[in-house]
Amino acid sequence: MKLPEGIVIKEVGPRDGLQNEPELIGTQDKIEWINHLSSTGLSYIEITSFVHPKWIPQLADALEVAKGIHRNKDITYAALVPNQKGLERALSANIDEVSVFMSASETHNQKNINKSIKETYPVIEEVIKNAKRHHKSVRGYLSTVFGCPYEGKVSVKDVITISKTLFDMGIDELSIGDTIGVANPRQVERVLIEIREHFQQNHIALHFHDTRGTALANCLTAMQLGFDTFDSSLGGLGGCPYARGASGNLATDDLIYMLHGMGISTGVDEARLKEAAIYIQQKLQKSLSSHQMEIMNQGRGVG
Amino acid sequence: MKLPEGIVIKEVGPRDGLQNEPELIGTQDKIEWINHLSSTGLSYIEITSFVHPKWIPQLADALEVAKGIHRNKDITYAALVPNQKGLERALSANIDEVSVFMSASETHNQKNINKSIKETYPVIEEVIKNAKRHHKSVRGYLSTVFGCPYEGKVSVKDVITISKTLFDMGIDELSIGDTIGVANPRQVERVLIEIREHFQQNHIALHFHDTRGTALANCLTAMQLGFDTFDSSLGGLGGCPYARGASGNLATDDLIYMLHGMGISTGVDEARLKEAAIYIQQKLQKSLSSHQMEIMNQGRGVG
């Protein structure tokens, strides 16, 4: 099978992973964990979210974390930004890239960010415009592309329309999300062929969840179509706290196991990645759910 | 993508699943569970194993189970048989198909059945010959095809040689096993292209484990090559008790979720399958590990 020779992995554990953890992790522990991740060979780490602390108490220390970490110049450090206020905090920490986000389905967008899709556009547009003024790259997240927990099926036409709007506003990359982990390979193929027709393929990332066990099959399908950028979360940490039945970010370590086994390079050192997983597992005092960590945990007690 | 329109699922939960469960399940409960499975639309159920009870106490009631179940004439009821003695017990229960088994790697074969590969052949040959004399079909299981817990890599040449020996002895179907769940799609492609060159494709089944999360990606690859028969275990029950780190049979319910989502028929009714999974979960008094059952269990307490 013809597949990309190398894959770019965008680690979202410190943001998308931790935001779903009820147990608060200390700021210094987060900083040390991100420093661990910076030593693994990853080229991209989404480190926190500048949403209002009342929405995600776990990430209330976004500024301290962003300022506290050791910055490796070969790594892009990104953060989620919901609006102009969040952007200002992100800029004050001199974050490399900011991520804006919205959903492909009206109801999920409303429940997740308390605005209609139409109301969301100007907020995002302002962030993009001002981020660009500060020479920051911008990533867009589009959620519920493969299914919505409230509406069910999501129209590919709507996905294309929203994606086009976001690219027209100036995003540099779009991350296509299977927020509730319902996608199957045939659906992925159908959606991505449409996406590929409308946008530059190397500006698209895939964000799969393994909620139903299909994430790696979906990655395989995307790779067969030539897509080469995937979001994942070390140890399978996290999910979306606002979507019913949403859990199970694709685990970075599981993805890398498959890719390296297939001779596809990621630049990531598996031994160091495992150390980083063990570190955060100890801090969380709970077993991480990736297959790789499950296998390791069976061999010895957690922590 | 070009995929088979329909897939045959061979349910191995009552044998491969239960044999790995330490908690003994009552004979009548097993019978009722298999009767449940018989009502789901499955066309093949491996119901038990006629190995010596001292090896697998859980399946010591093989004869009672085989004689006690309601036999649906549209379903093939199969059982594992290690030798002539086991075959005689299986025949006395008038089982439809018997399964013989061995490993592709010498060390795993030795540890699993206490014989070298060479010593195993005549034992299996006798079973096949006598099963055929009673007009029974015979399935062969070949374990550790994609990796051995003791030897690591397994040579495809050895796999072909052993498979050829088994087909020459008269097996009707060969189930190719990823016993410890290490396979990746590229490896599956490489091995199956070899297999396809040497044997009739419709006499080959795949038996993947999801230990490292790759099972559905491996199924997808096999389907893209035209293979259409998969072994799986409802709820992800079981694994191989003799292989270190071996767990995680591919779950029938997870496989069916993906297949039906892709418009591929299996003949199985998902609602009835779920009832059968809930039944055995209650009897085992533990949560089943399939993604489908995890999602369901999050919604309500087990049992």
mmCIF file of N, CA and C in Angstrom, chain A residues 1-5 220 223-226, chain B residues 186 189:
data_model
loop_
_atom_site.group_PDB
_atom_site.id
_atom_site.type_symbol
_atom_site.label_atom_id
_atom_site.label_comp_id
_atom_site.label_asym_id
_atom_site.label_seq_id
_atom_site.Cartn_x
_atom_site.Cartn_y
_atom_site.Cartn_z
ATOM 1 N N MET A 1 0.851 -1.204 0.000
ATOM 2 C CA MET A 1 0.000 0.000 0.000
ATOM 3 C C MET A 1 0.880 1.245 0.000
ATOM 4 N N LYS A 2 0.398 2.239 -0.708
ATOM 5 C CA LYS A 2 1.153 3.483 -0.802
ATOM 6 C C LYS A 2 0.745 4.407 0.347
ATOM 7 N N LEU A 3 1.729 4.756 1.146
ATOM 8 C CA LEU A 3 1.464 5.601 2.317
ATOM 9 C C LEU A 3 2.551 6.662 2.409
ATOM 10 N N PRO A 4 2.288 7.758 3.116
ATOM 11 C CA PRO A 4 3.343 8.764 3.312
ATOM 12 C C PRO A 4 4.547 8.131 4.016
ATOM 13 N N GLU A 5 5.741 8.639 3.693
ATOM 14 C CA GLU A 5 6.953 8.097 4.341
ATOM 15 C C GLU A 5 7.091 8.598 5.775
ATOM 16 N N LEU A 220 -5.343 5.028 8.885
ATOM 17 C CA LEU A 220 -4.825 4.268 7.738
ATOM 18 C C LEU A 220 -5.487 4.741 6.444
ATOM 19 N N MET A 223 -4.185 8.133 5.470
ATOM 20 C CA MET A 223 -2.834 8.017 4.913
ATOM 21 C C MET A 223 -2.869 7.455 3.498
ATOM 22 N N GLN A 224 -3.761 6.516 3.252
ATOM 23 C CA GLN A 224 -3.873 5.957 1.897
ATOM 24 C C GLN A 224 -4.310 7.027 0.893
ATOM 25 N N LEU A 225 -4.997 8.041 1.401
ATOM 26 C CA LEU A 225 -5.404 9.167 0.549
ATOM 27 C C LEU A 225 -4.345 10.265 0.526
ATOM 28 N N GLY A 226 -3.239 10.057 1.227
ATOM 29 C CA GLY A 226 -2.126 11.011 1.172
ATOM 30 C C GLY A 226 -2.074 12.027 2.300
ATOM 31 N N ARG B 186 0.667 -2.918 7.293
ATOM 32 C CA ARG B 186 1.626 -3.199 6.219
ATOM 33 C C ARG B 186 2.117 -4.646 6.297
ATOM 34 N N GLU B 189 -0.636 -6.874 5.059
ATOM 35 C CA GLU B 189 -0.646 -6.878 3.599
ATOM 36 C C GLU B 189 0.426 -7.818 3.045
#
